[in-house]
Coordinates of C-alpha atoms and ligand atoms in Angstrom, one line a residue:
M1 CA 0.0 0.0 0.0
S2 CA 1.3 3.5 -0.8
R3 CA 2.2 5.8 2.0
E4 CA -0.6 8.2 1.0
G5 CA -3.1 5.3 1.1
R6 CA -2.2 4.6 4.7
R7 CA -2.3 8.1 5.9
A8 CA -5.9 8.9 4.9
P9 CA -7.6 6.4 7.2
E10 CA -5.3 7.5 10.0
A11 CA -6.4 11.1 9.6
L12 CA -10.0 10.2 9.4
P13 CA -10.8 10.1 13.2
G14 CA -9.1 13.4 13.6
L15 CA -11.1 14.9 10.8
L16 CA -14.4 13.5 12.1
A17 CA -13.6 14.9 15.6
A18 CA -12.8 18.3 14.1
L19 CA -16.2 18.3 12.2
A20 CA -18.0 17.3 15.4
Y21 CA -16.5 20.2 17.3
L22 CA -17.2 22.5 14.5
F23 CA -20.9 21.4 14.5
L24 CA -21.0 22.0 18.3
Y25 CA -19.4 25.4 18.3
A26 CA -20.2 27.0 14.9
P27 CA -23.4 28.7 15.9
I28 CA -21.7 30.2 18.9
L29 CA -18.8 31.4 16.8
V30 CA -21.2 33.0 14.3
L31 CA -23.0 34.8 17.1
V32 CA -19.7 36.1 18.7
A33 CA -18.4 37.2 15.3
L34 CA -21.6 39.0 14.4
S35 CA -21.5 40.9 17.8
F36 CA -18.5 42.7 16.3
N37 CA -20.1 43.3 12.9
E38 CA -20.5 47.0 12.0
S39 CA -23.4 46.2 9.7
R40 CA -26.9 45.6 11.1
L41 CA -27.5 42.8 8.6
S42 CA -26.3 39.4 9.5
A43 CA -25.7 38.5 5.9
A44 CA -23.0 41.1 5.3
W45 CA -19.7 41.9 7.1
G46 CA -19.3 45.6 7.5
G47 CA -16.1 45.8 9.5
F48 CA -15.2 45.5 13.2
T49 CA -16.9 47.5 15.8
L50 CA -17.6 47.5 19.6
A51 CA -20.6 49.8 19.1
W52 CA -23.2 47.1 19.9
Y53 CA -21.5 46.5 23.3
T54 CA -21.7 50.2 24.3
K55 CA -25.2 50.4 22.9
A56 CA -26.3 47.4 24.9
A57 CA -24.6 48.8 28.0
R58 CA -26.6 52.0 27.7
D59 CA -30.0 50.3 27.1
P60 CA -32.1 50.9 30.2
A61 CA -34.1 47.7 29.6
I62 CA -31.0 45.6 29.4
L63 CA -29.5 47.2 32.5
S64 CA -32.5 46.7 34.6
S65 CA -33.0 43.1 33.5
L66 CA -29.3 42.5 34.2
R67 CA -29.7 44.0 37.7
N68 CA -32.7 41.7 38.2
S69 CA -30.7 38.7 37.1
L70 CA -27.9 39.5 39.5
L71 CA -30.2 40.0 42.4
V72 CA -32.0 36.7 41.7
G73 CA -28.7 35.0 41.1
F74 CA -27.1 36.1 44.4
A75 CA -30.2 35.3 46.5
T76 CA -30.6 31.9 44.8
T77 CA -26.9 31.1 45.3
V78 CA -27.0 31.9 49.1
I79 CA -30.2 30.0 49.8
A80 CA -29.6 27.0 47.5
T81 CA -26.0 26.5 48.5
A82 CA -26.7 26.7 52.2
A83 CA -29.7 24.3 51.9
A84 CA -27.7 21.9 49.7
T85 CA -24.7 21.9 52.1
A86 CA -26.9 21.2 55.1
A87 CA -28.6 18.4 53.3
A88 CA -25.3 16.9 52.1
L89 CA -23.9 17.0 55.6
A90 CA -26.9 15.4 57.1
F91 CA -26.7 12.5 54.6
H92 CA -23.0 12.2 55.2
R93 CA -23.2 12.1 58.9
H94 CA -26.2 10.1 59.7
R95 CA -27.3 6.7 58.5
F96 CA -31.0 6.2 58.3
R97 CA -33.7 4.0 56.7
R98 CA -34.5 4.8 53.0
Q99 CA -31.5 7.0 52.7
G100 CA -30.9 6.0 49.1
V101 CA -34.4 6.8 48.1
L102 CA -34.4 10.1 49.9
E103 CA -31.0 11.1 48.3
G104 CA -32.4 10.0 44.9
L105 CA -35.5 12.2 45.4
L106 CA -33.2 15.2 46.0
T107 CA -31.5 14.8 42.7
I108 CA -34.5 14.2 40.5
P109 CA -35.0 17.9 39.5
T110 CA -31.7 17.8 37.7
V111 CA -33.2 15.4 35.2
A112 CA -36.9 16.4 35.3
P113 CA -38.2 18.2 32.2
E114 CA -37.9 21.9 32.9
I115 CA -41.3 22.7 31.4
V116 CA -43.0 20.4 33.9
L117 CA -41.1 22.0 36.8
A118 CA -42.1 25.5 35.4
A119 CA -45.8 24.6 35.1
S120 CA -46.0 23.0 38.5
L121 CA -44.3 25.9 40.2
L122 CA -46.7 28.3 38.5
L123 CA -49.7 26.3 39.8
L124 CA -48.3 26.1 43.2
F125 CA -47.7 29.9 43.4
A126 CA -51.2 30.6 42.1
A127 CA -52.7 28.2 44.7
A128 CA -50.7 29.9 47.4
G129 CA -51.9 33.3 46.2
L130 CA -48.4 34.6 45.7
R131 CA -48.0 37.5 43.3
L132 CA -45.5 36.7 40.6
G133 CA -42.3 38.7 41.0
F134 CA -38.9 38.5 42.5
L135 CA -39.9 36.2 45.4
T136 CA -41.5 33.6 43.1
V137 CA -38.5 33.7 40.7
I138 CA -36.0 33.2 43.6
L139 CA -38.1 30.4 45.0
A140 CA -38.3 28.7 41.6
H141 CA -34.6 29.0 41.0
V142 CA -33.8 27.6 44.4
S143 CA -36.0 24.7 43.8
F144 CA -34.1 23.4 40.8
T145 CA -30.6 24.6 41.5
V146 CA -30.5 23.1 45.0
S147 CA -30.3 19.6 43.4
Y148 CA -27.3 20.5 41.4
A149 CA -25.6 22.0 44.4
F150 CA -26.4 18.9 46.5
V151 CA -24.8 16.6 43.9
V152 CA -21.6 18.7 43.9
V153 CA -21.3 19.0 47.6
R154 CA -22.3 15.4 48.4
A155 CA -19.7 14.0 45.9
R156 CA -17.0 16.1 47.4
I157 CA -17.6 15.3 51.1
A158 CA -18.1 11.6 50.6
G159 CA -14.5 11.2 51.5
L160 CA -14.6 13.6 54.5
D161 CA -13.3 12.0 57.6
H162 CA -15.8 12.6 60.4
S163 CA -13.3 11.4 63.0
L164 CA -11.3 14.7 62.6
E165 CA -14.3 16.7 64.0
E166 CA -14.6 14.2 66.8
A167 CA -10.9 14.5 67.6
A168 CA -11.3 18.2 67.8
M169 CA -14.1 17.9 70.2
D170 CA -12.1 15.4 72.3
L171 CA -9.5 18.1 72.5
G172 CA -12.1 20.4 74.0
A173 CA -13.7 22.3 71.1
G174 CA -17.5 22.7 71.3
P175 CA -19.5 21.3 68.4
L176 CA -19.9 24.7 66.7
R177 CA -16.2 25.5 67.0
A178 CA -15.3 22.0 65.7
F179 CA -17.6 22.5 62.7
L180 CA -16.3 26.0 61.9
K181 CA -12.7 25.2 62.4
V182 CA -12.5 21.6 61.0
T183 CA -15.4 20.5 58.9
L184 CA -16.3 23.7 57.1
P185 CA -12.7 24.4 55.8
A186 CA -12.5 20.9 54.5
M187 CA -15.9 21.3 52.7
F188 CA -15.2 24.9 51.5
P189 CA -14.0 24.1 48.0
A190 CA -17.1 21.9 47.4
V191 CA -19.4 24.7 48.7
M192 CA -17.7 27.3 46.5
A193 CA -17.9 25.1 43.4
A194 CA -21.6 24.5 44.1
A195 CA -22.2 28.2 44.6
L196 CA -20.7 29.1 41.3
L197 CA -22.7 26.4 39.5
V198 CA -25.9 27.6 41.1
F199 CA -25.2 31.2 40.1
A200 CA -24.5 30.2 36.5
L201 CA -27.6 28.2 36.3
S202 CA -29.8 31.0 37.7
I203 CA -28.3 33.6 35.4
D204 CA -29.0 31.4 32.4
D205 CA -32.5 30.1 33.1
Y206 CA -35.2 31.0 30.6
V207 CA -38.0 28.4 30.8
V208 CA -38.8 28.3 34.5
T209 CA -38.4 32.1 34.8
S210 CA -40.7 32.9 31.9
F211 CA -43.5 31.1 33.8
V212 CA -43.0 32.6 37.2
A213 CA -41.6 36.1 36.6
G214 CA -44.7 38.3 36.3
V215 CA -43.9 41.9 35.9
G216 CA -41.0 43.9 37.2
A217 CA -38.8 40.8 37.6
T218 CA -37.8 40.5 34.0
T219 CA -34.4 38.8 33.9
L220 CA -31.8 39.1 31.2
P221 CA -32.7 36.0 29.3
L222 CA -36.4 37.1 29.3
Q223 CA -35.3 40.5 28.1
I224 CA -33.3 39.0 25.3
Y225 CA -36.2 36.9 24.2
S226 CA -38.6 39.8 24.1
M227 CA -36.0 41.8 22.1
V228 CA -35.8 38.9 19.6
K229 CA -39.6 39.1 19.2
T230 CA -39.4 42.7 18.0
G231 CA -36.6 42.0 15.6
V232 CA -33.1 40.5 16.0
S233 CA -30.6 43.3 16.5
P234 CA -26.8 43.0 16.8
E235 CA -27.2 44.3 20.4
I236 CA -28.6 40.9 21.3
N237 CA -25.5 39.2 19.9
A238 CA -23.4 41.5 22.1
V239 CA -25.4 40.7 25.2
S240 CA -25.4 37.0 24.4
T241 CA -21.7 37.0 24.0
M242 CA -21.2 38.6 27.4
I243 CA -23.5 36.1 29.1
L244 CA -21.7 33.3 27.3
L245 CA -18.3 34.6 28.5
A246 CA -19.4 35.2 32.0
T247 CA -21.0 31.7 32.5
A248 CA -18.1 30.0 30.9
L249 CA -15.7 31.7 33.3
L250 CA -17.9 30.9 36.3
L251 CA -18.2 27.3 35.3
L252 CA -14.4 27.1 34.7
G253 CA -14.0 28.5 38.3
A254 CA -16.3 25.8 39.6
F255 CA -14.5 23.1 37.6
L256 CA -11.1 24.1 38.9
I257 CA -12.3 24.1 42.5
E258 CA -13.9 20.7 42.0
Q259 CA -10.7 19.4 40.6
G260 CA -9.0 20.3 43.8
R261 CA -7.0 23.2 42.4
A262 CA -6.0 26.0 44.8
L263 CA -8.9 28.4 45.4
R264 CA -6.7 31.2 44.4
L265 CA -6.3 29.8 40.9
A266 CA -10.0 29.2 40.6
A267 CA -10.9 32.6 41.9
L268 CA -9.4 34.3 38.9
P269 CA -11.8 33.1 36.2
A270 CA -14.7 33.4 38.6
A271 CA -13.8 37.0 39.4
V272 CA -13.5 37.9 35.8
G273 CA -16.9 36.3 35.1
F274 CA -18.5 38.5 37.8
A275 CA -16.7 41.5 36.4
V276 CA -18.1 40.9 32.9
L277 CA -21.6 40.9 34.4
G278 CA -20.9 44.0 36.4
A279 CA -19.2 46.0 33.6
P280 CA -22.3 47.5 32.1
F281 CA -23.2 49.2 35.3
V282 CA -19.7 50.8 35.4
M283 CA -20.0 51.8 31.7
A284 CA -23.4 53.3 32.3
G285 CA -22.2 55.2 35.3
G286 CA -24.2 53.3 37.9
A287 CA -27.8 52.1 37.6
G288 CA -30.5 54.7 37.9
S289 CA -33.0 54.0 40.7
P290 CA -36.3 52.6 39.4
A291 CA -39.2 55.0 39.4
D292 CA -41.4 54.2 42.4
R293 CA -44.6 54.5 40.3
T294 CA -44.7 52.0 37.6
L295 CA -47.3 51.0 35.0
N296 CA -47.2 47.4 34.0
L297 CA -48.4 47.0 30.4
Y298 CA -49.0 43.7 28.7
I299 CA -49.7 44.2 25.1
W300 CA -49.4 42.7 21.6
S301 CA -46.0 43.0 20.0
N302 CA -45.7 45.7 17.4
Y303 CA -48.6 47.6 19.0
I304 CA -47.0 50.6 20.6
A305 CA -43.8 52.6 19.9
P306 CA -41.2 53.3 22.5
E307 CA -41.5 57.1 21.9
T308 CA -45.2 57.0 22.8
L309 CA -44.4 55.2 26.0
A310 CA -41.7 57.7 26.7
K311 CA -44.2 60.5 26.4
F312 CA -46.5 59.0 29.0
E313 CA -43.5 58.3 31.3
K314 CA -42.5 61.9 31.0
R315 CA -45.9 63.4 31.5
H316 CA -46.6 61.4 34.6
G317 CA -43.1 60.9 36.0
V318 CA -43.5 57.2 36.0
K319 CA -41.9 54.2 34.4
V320 CA -43.7 51.8 32.0
N321 CA -42.8 48.1 32.1
V322 CA -43.8 46.4 28.9
D323 CA -44.2 42.7 28.3
L324 CA -45.3 41.5 24.9
Y325 CA -47.4 38.6 23.6
D326 CA -48.5 37.3 20.2
S327 CA -51.7 35.5 20.9
N328 CA -54.9 36.0 22.9
E329 CA -54.4 32.5 24.3
A330 CA -51.1 33.6 25.9
L331 CA -52.7 36.6 27.5
L332 CA -55.7 34.5 28.8
A333 CA -53.3 31.9 30.3
K334 CA -51.4 34.7 32.1
L335 CA -54.4 36.4 33.5
Q336 CA -56.2 33.1 34.4
A337 CA -53.2 31.9 36.4
G338 CA -53.7 35.0 38.6
N339 CA -51.5 37.6 40.2
A340 CA -49.7 38.5 37.0
G341 CA -49.3 42.1 38.2
Y342 CA -50.3 43.8 35.0
D343 CA -52.1 47.2 35.1
V344 CA -53.2 47.3 31.4
V345 CA -53.8 44.5 28.9
C346 CA -54.9 44.4 25.3
P347 CA -57.4 41.6 24.7
S348 CA -59.1 41.1 21.3
D349 CA -62.9 41.2 21.2
Y350 CA -63.5 37.5 21.9
S351 CA -61.0 37.5 24.7
V352 CA -62.7 40.4 26.4
E353 CA -65.7 38.1 26.4
V354 CA -63.7 35.3 28.0
L355 CA -62.1 37.5 30.7
L356 CA -65.5 39.1 31.6
A357 CA -67.1 35.7 32.0
Q358 CA -64.4 34.8 34.5
G359 CA -64.6 38.1 36.3
L360 CA -61.0 39.0 35.5
L361 CA -61.5 42.6 34.4
R362 CA -62.1 45.7 36.5
T363 CA -65.1 47.9 35.8
L364 CA -63.8 51.2 34.2
D365 CA -64.3 54.4 36.0
R366 CA -65.7 56.4 33.0
S367 CA -65.0 59.8 34.5
A368 CA -61.3 58.9 34.3
V369 CA -61.4 58.2 30.6
P370 CA -63.1 61.4 29.1
H371 CA -61.3 61.0 25.8
L372 CA -63.4 57.9 25.0
A373 CA -65.6 60.5 23.3
N374 CA -63.0 60.5 20.5
V375 CA -63.9 56.9 19.5
D376 CA -66.1 56.3 16.5
P377 CA -69.4 54.9 17.9
A378 CA -69.2 52.1 15.3
F379 CA -66.5 50.5 17.5
L380 CA -68.4 51.0 20.8
D381 CA -71.0 48.9 22.6
R382 CA -70.2 45.7 20.9
P383 CA -71.6 42.4 22.2
Y384 CA -68.4 41.3 23.8
D385 CA -68.5 44.2 26.2
P386 CA -71.9 46.0 26.2
G387 CA -71.6 49.7 27.0
N388 CA -67.8 49.3 27.1
A389 CA -68.0 49.0 30.9
H390 CA -64.7 47.2 31.0
S391 CA -62.7 47.9 27.8
V392 CA -62.0 50.7 25.3
P393 CA -61.0 50.0 21.6
Y394 CA -57.3 50.6 20.9
F395 CA -56.8 49.2 17.4
W396 CA -58.9 47.4 14.9
G397 CA -57.7 45.5 11.9
T398 CA -58.0 42.5 9.6
S399 CA -56.4 39.2 8.7
G400 CA -55.7 38.6 5.1
I401 CA -53.0 37.4 2.7
A402 CA -49.8 39.3 2.2
Y403 CA -47.6 38.4 -0.7
S404 CA -44.7 39.3 -2.9
R405 CA -45.9 40.8 -6.2
R406 CA -42.7 39.6 -8.0
R407 CA -43.2 36.0 -6.9
V408 CA -46.9 35.6 -7.0
K409 CA -48.1 36.8 -10.4
E410 CA -51.9 36.9 -9.9
P411 CA -53.2 38.5 -6.6
P412 CA -54.3 35.7 -4.3
A413 CA -58.0 36.5 -4.2
S414 CA -59.0 33.3 -2.3
W415 CA -57.7 31.6 0.9
G416 CA -57.1 28.7 -1.5
A417 CA -53.9 30.4 -2.6
L418 CA -52.4 29.2 0.7
W419 CA -53.1 25.6 -0.4
D420 CA -51.5 26.1 -3.9
P421 CA -48.8 23.5 -4.4
R422 CA -46.8 25.9 -6.6
Y423 CA -45.9 27.7 -3.4
R424 CA -44.6 24.7 -1.5
G425 CA -42.3 25.9 1.3
R426 CA -43.0 29.5 0.6
I427 CA -46.2 29.9 2.7
L428 CA -46.4 31.3 6.2
M429 CA -49.4 30.9 8.5
L430 CA -50.1 32.8 11.7
D431 CA -49.4 30.8 14.8
D432 CA -52.9 31.1 16.1
A433 CA -55.6 28.5 16.6
R434 CA -58.6 30.7 15.8
E435 CA -57.0 32.5 12.9
V436 CA -55.6 29.4 11.1
L437 CA -58.7 27.2 11.6
G438 CA -60.7 30.3 10.7
A439 CA -58.9 30.6 7.3
A440 CA -59.6 27.0 6.6
L441 CA -63.2 27.4 7.6
K442 CA -63.7 30.5 5.5
W443 CA -62.1 29.0 2.5
R444 CA -64.8 26.3 2.5
G445 CA -67.6 28.9 3.0
H446 CA -68.2 28.4 6.8
S447 CA -68.3 30.8 9.6
Q448 CA -65.1 31.0 11.7
N449 CA -67.3 30.6 14.7
T450 CA -68.8 27.3 13.8
K451 CA -69.3 24.7 16.5
D452 CA -70.1 21.9 14.1
P453 CA -67.6 19.1 14.9
L454 CA -67.7 17.6 11.4
V455 CA -67.0 20.9 9.7
L456 CA -64.2 21.5 12.2
A457 CA -62.7 18.1 11.7
A458 CA -62.7 18.8 7.9
A459 CA -60.9 22.1 8.6
R460 CA -58.3 20.3 10.6
D461 CA -57.8 17.8 7.7
D462 CA -57.4 20.8 5.3
L463 CA -54.6 22.1 7.6
L464 CA -52.9 18.7 7.6
R465 CA -52.9 18.7 3.9
Q466 CA -51.6 22.2 3.8
K467 CA -48.8 21.5 6.2
P468 CA -46.1 20.3 3.7
L469 CA -46.5 23.6 2.0
V470 CA -46.0 25.7 5.1
R471 CA -42.6 27.1 5.8
A472 CA -43.5 28.5 9.3
Y473 CA -46.3 29.3 11.7
N474 CA -45.4 32.7 13.0
S475 CA -47.6 35.5 14.6
T476 CA -44.6 37.6 15.7
N477 CA -42.6 39.0 12.8
F478 CA -44.3 37.5 9.8
E479 CA -43.7 40.7 7.9
D480 CA -39.9 40.3 8.3
V481 CA -40.0 36.8 7.0
L482 CA -41.9 38.1 3.9
L483 CA -39.5 41.0 3.5
S484 CA -36.5 38.6 3.6
G485 CA -37.9 36.6 0.7
D486 CA -38.1 33.4 2.7
V487 CA -41.8 33.2 2.1
W488 CA -43.9 34.6 -0.7
L489 CA -47.4 34.3 0.7
A490 CA -48.4 34.9 4.3
Q491 CA -51.6 34.8 6.3
A492 CA -51.1 38.1 8.1
W493 CA -52.5 40.9 10.3
N494 CA -52.7 44.1 8.3
G495 CA -50.7 46.7 10.3
Q496 CA -47.4 45.0 10.2
I497 CA -47.8 44.4 6.5
A498 CA -48.7 48.0 5.9
R499 CA -45.4 48.8 7.6
A500 CA -43.6 46.3 5.3
M501 CA -45.3 47.8 2.3
A502 CA -43.8 51.2 3.2
Q503 CA -40.4 49.6 3.2
D504 CA -40.7 47.6 0.0
P505 CA -43.2 48.2 -2.8
D506 CA -43.0 44.5 -3.7
I507 CA -45.2 43.6 -0.8
A508 CA -49.0 43.7 -1.2
Y509 CA -52.0 42.8 1.0
V510 CA -55.5 41.4 0.0
L511 CA -58.6 40.4 1.9
P512 CA -59.7 37.1 0.4
R513 CA -63.1 37.0 -1.3
E514 CA -64.5 34.4 1.1
G515 CA -64.1 36.9 4.0
S516 CA -61.8 37.0 7.0
T517 CA -61.3 38.3 10.5
L518 CA -62.1 41.7 11.7
F519 CA -60.5 42.2 15.1
I520 CA -61.1 45.0 17.6
D521 CA -58.3 45.0 20.2
N522 CA -59.1 46.8 23.4
L523 CA -57.3 48.2 26.5
A524 CA -58.6 46.9 29.8
I525 CA -57.6 46.7 33.4
P526 CA -57.2 43.3 35.1
R527 CA -59.2 42.9 38.3
D528 CA -56.1 42.5 40.4
A529 CA -54.1 45.4 38.8
P530 CA -51.7 46.9 41.3
H531 CA -52.0 50.5 39.9
P532 CA -55.6 51.0 38.7
A533 CA -55.5 54.8 38.8
L534 CA -52.4 55.0 36.7
A535 CA -53.9 52.4 34.4
H536 CA -56.9 54.7 33.8
S537 CA -54.5 57.6 33.0
F538 CA -52.7 55.5 30.5
I539 CA -55.9 54.4 28.8
D540 CA -57.1 57.9 28.6
F541 CA -53.8 59.0 27.2
T542 CA -54.0 56.6 24.3
L543 CA -57.4 58.0 23.5
E544 CA -56.2 61.6 23.0
A545 CA -56.4 62.5 19.3
E546 CA -52.6 63.2 18.8
V547 CA -51.5 60.1 20.7
A548 CA -54.0 57.9 18.9
A549 CA -52.7 59.3 15.6
E550 CA -49.1 58.7 16.6
I551 CA -49.8 55.1 17.6
C552 CA -51.6 54.5 14.2
R553 CA -48.8 56.3 12.2
T554 CA -46.0 54.3 13.9
M555 CA -47.7 50.9 14.1
R556 CA -50.0 51.1 11.1
Y557 CA -52.9 49.2 12.5
S558 CA -56.2 51.0 12.1
T559 CA -57.3 53.4 14.8
P560 CA -61.0 53.6 15.8
N561 CA -60.2 57.1 17.1
R562 CA -62.3 59.5 14.9
A563 CA -60.6 62.6 16.2
A564 CA -57.2 61.1 15.1
W565 CA -58.2 60.6 11.5
P566 CA -57.7 64.1 10.3
L567 CA -54.2 64.1 11.9
L568 CA -53.0 61.1 9.9
P569 CA -50.7 61.5 6.9
S570 CA -52.5 60.6 3.6
E571 CA -50.4 57.6 3.0
V572 CA -51.9 56.1 6.1
R573 CA -55.4 57.4 5.9
A574 CA -55.8 56.5 2.2
N575 CA -54.1 53.1 2.4
P576 CA -56.7 50.4 1.9
A577 CA -54.5 47.9 3.7
I578 CA -55.0 50.0 6.8
F579 CA -58.5 51.4 6.3
P580 CA -60.3 48.9 4.0
P581 CA -63.2 50.3 2.0
P582 CA -66.7 49.6 3.4
E583 CA -67.6 46.9 0.9
A584 CA -64.6 44.9 2.0
V585 CA -65.5 45.3 5.7
Q586 CA -68.8 43.8 4.9
R587 CA -67.1 40.5 4.3
L588 CA -65.3 40.5 7.7
E589 CA -66.4 38.6 10.8
L590 CA -65.5 39.0 14.4
I591 CA -64.1 36.0 16.2
R592 CA -66.5 35.1 19.1
D593 CA -65.9 33.3 22.3
L594 CA -67.3 29.7 21.8
G595 CA -67.5 28.7 25.4
E596 CA -67.1 24.9 25.7
A597 CA -66.3 24.5 22.0
T598 CA -63.0 26.3 22.6
V599 CA -61.6 23.0 23.8
L600 CA -62.4 21.5 20.5
Y601 CA -60.6 24.2 18.6
D602 CA -57.6 23.8 20.8
R603 CA -57.5 20.1 20.2
L604 CA -57.9 20.3 16.5
W605 CA -55.2 23.0 16.3
T606 CA -52.8 20.9 18.3
E607 CA -53.5 17.9 16.1
A608 CA -53.0 20.0 12.9
K609 CA -49.7 21.3 14.2
S610 CA -48.2 18.3 15.8
E611 CA -49.2 15.4 13.5
Ligands
N2P1 C1 -50.0 42.6 16.6 C2 -51.0 41.6 16.1 C3 -52.4 42.1 15.8 C4 -53.3 41.6 16.8 N1 -48.7 42.0 16.6 C5 -54.4 40.8 16.2 N2 -55.5 40.7 17.1

């Protein structure tokens, strides 16, 4: 065999290993590289910059979420490490019946699915009547990190010689002194390693935190996720790179201590890890103190511009916390779990109906919302909230089909276009049970509020047949996916498409001939809102003509505010995608609460998506 022939197989394992590592680390490398990219676009390299890091460090939302993460991280670390150490010592010192079982039970949370843990914690807190916030986040973090800390400490002290402590006591030391002078120093490295691990886990957690955070306790991972929802910016790459670096250093510290290296050696990476997390505060010149009066707003994404919120903050000397959602079902779940801490929410028509039936909304004090007089009566006194006793209209709009003119030659006049095999892999549907089943129902000439199980099952089958053509189910940034060219046809809500149309004349929007959804989204105050007076001020603020016009101009959903109409630029007022002509409105239908039949919609939607 020639020498070359022999060398190739020898090099193979090395090559495979290199490929495997590349597969593991390539995404991270891309993220880190893009965090230094001068260009906003991930597709093009525009030169090296640190600007995204400075920008992130000056962003108040990032700073306050980082502060929250650190607070939660430190509290969790102290509590979980102390509890785990006590437990490990107890198991080490004493022998008792069922010890193995009990030890095993302590470690289960390390392998239990996080989502189960998250849901059960949320249920527990709701049952206990705890308001979601810092306390619940810390309790939740302790409940899963304590297991990891226990495993670390327990493994390390397995070899600890108990007779040393006894010898110390024989020499006259009291039990406390013997513990402090003999046992604790011997355990110290294990305790430190556990503490660093707990801190890193707490700083990183998304799933559990997203269930139990409520308002005001938004941690850094939650903040990053909500930023991703409104569009991926290079700032996120910068923040993610910092978190990555900090956790890697903390874990390296923990690893070195566990390996029995000198504490001094391990302290270095750990200290740098903490410094990375603290740096933004130094760069920002210290964190500003949070305003004592805060309005907690829970609203659809792409529904209000930061400048509008800033105006309200300035006028009232308060801070507005905003959390975003992309489906009525997400909002309902949050409010039904209780104690979410929101002051103002934005349910669509049928969700107002659901919330009212469950007594979850506060009756409005009409004298505190005088600008309601600005609203066109056509949007008032609808069956979902007679007399608007609990809600005021904020935006209205439509669902329709958005498309690329270049790619889709004839305008898609029917919902059937979304089942056209020519567009396989280029179709996007909203990620929304009522809207997507609604489109299938409308296509076949039914009401989107039907309760007929046979008709509904047929709609599910239509969705199953459509599935191979669908690129994505997305209710968040469908307009971006269309703009990027990844999809050519999208079931969409009008406002975000109107914004996309202003950016790119290739995008168009139609209301299918079979009809589609008319939605009226409303501001309302949850029954347990912590700041109802401020909530009323906010609602009234959005009803002022100038403010309503600004909200419509920036977000491009349709305003029901009559007084705002003359203040709108003509490209908004005369855009049929924003204000459809009356004959088109005729074909639209409100989604209604279907009571018991909602379960059926949920089930069919799950079947359509998961099969
Ligand atoms: C905003 C979506 C429009 C709300 N992102 C549909 N009711």
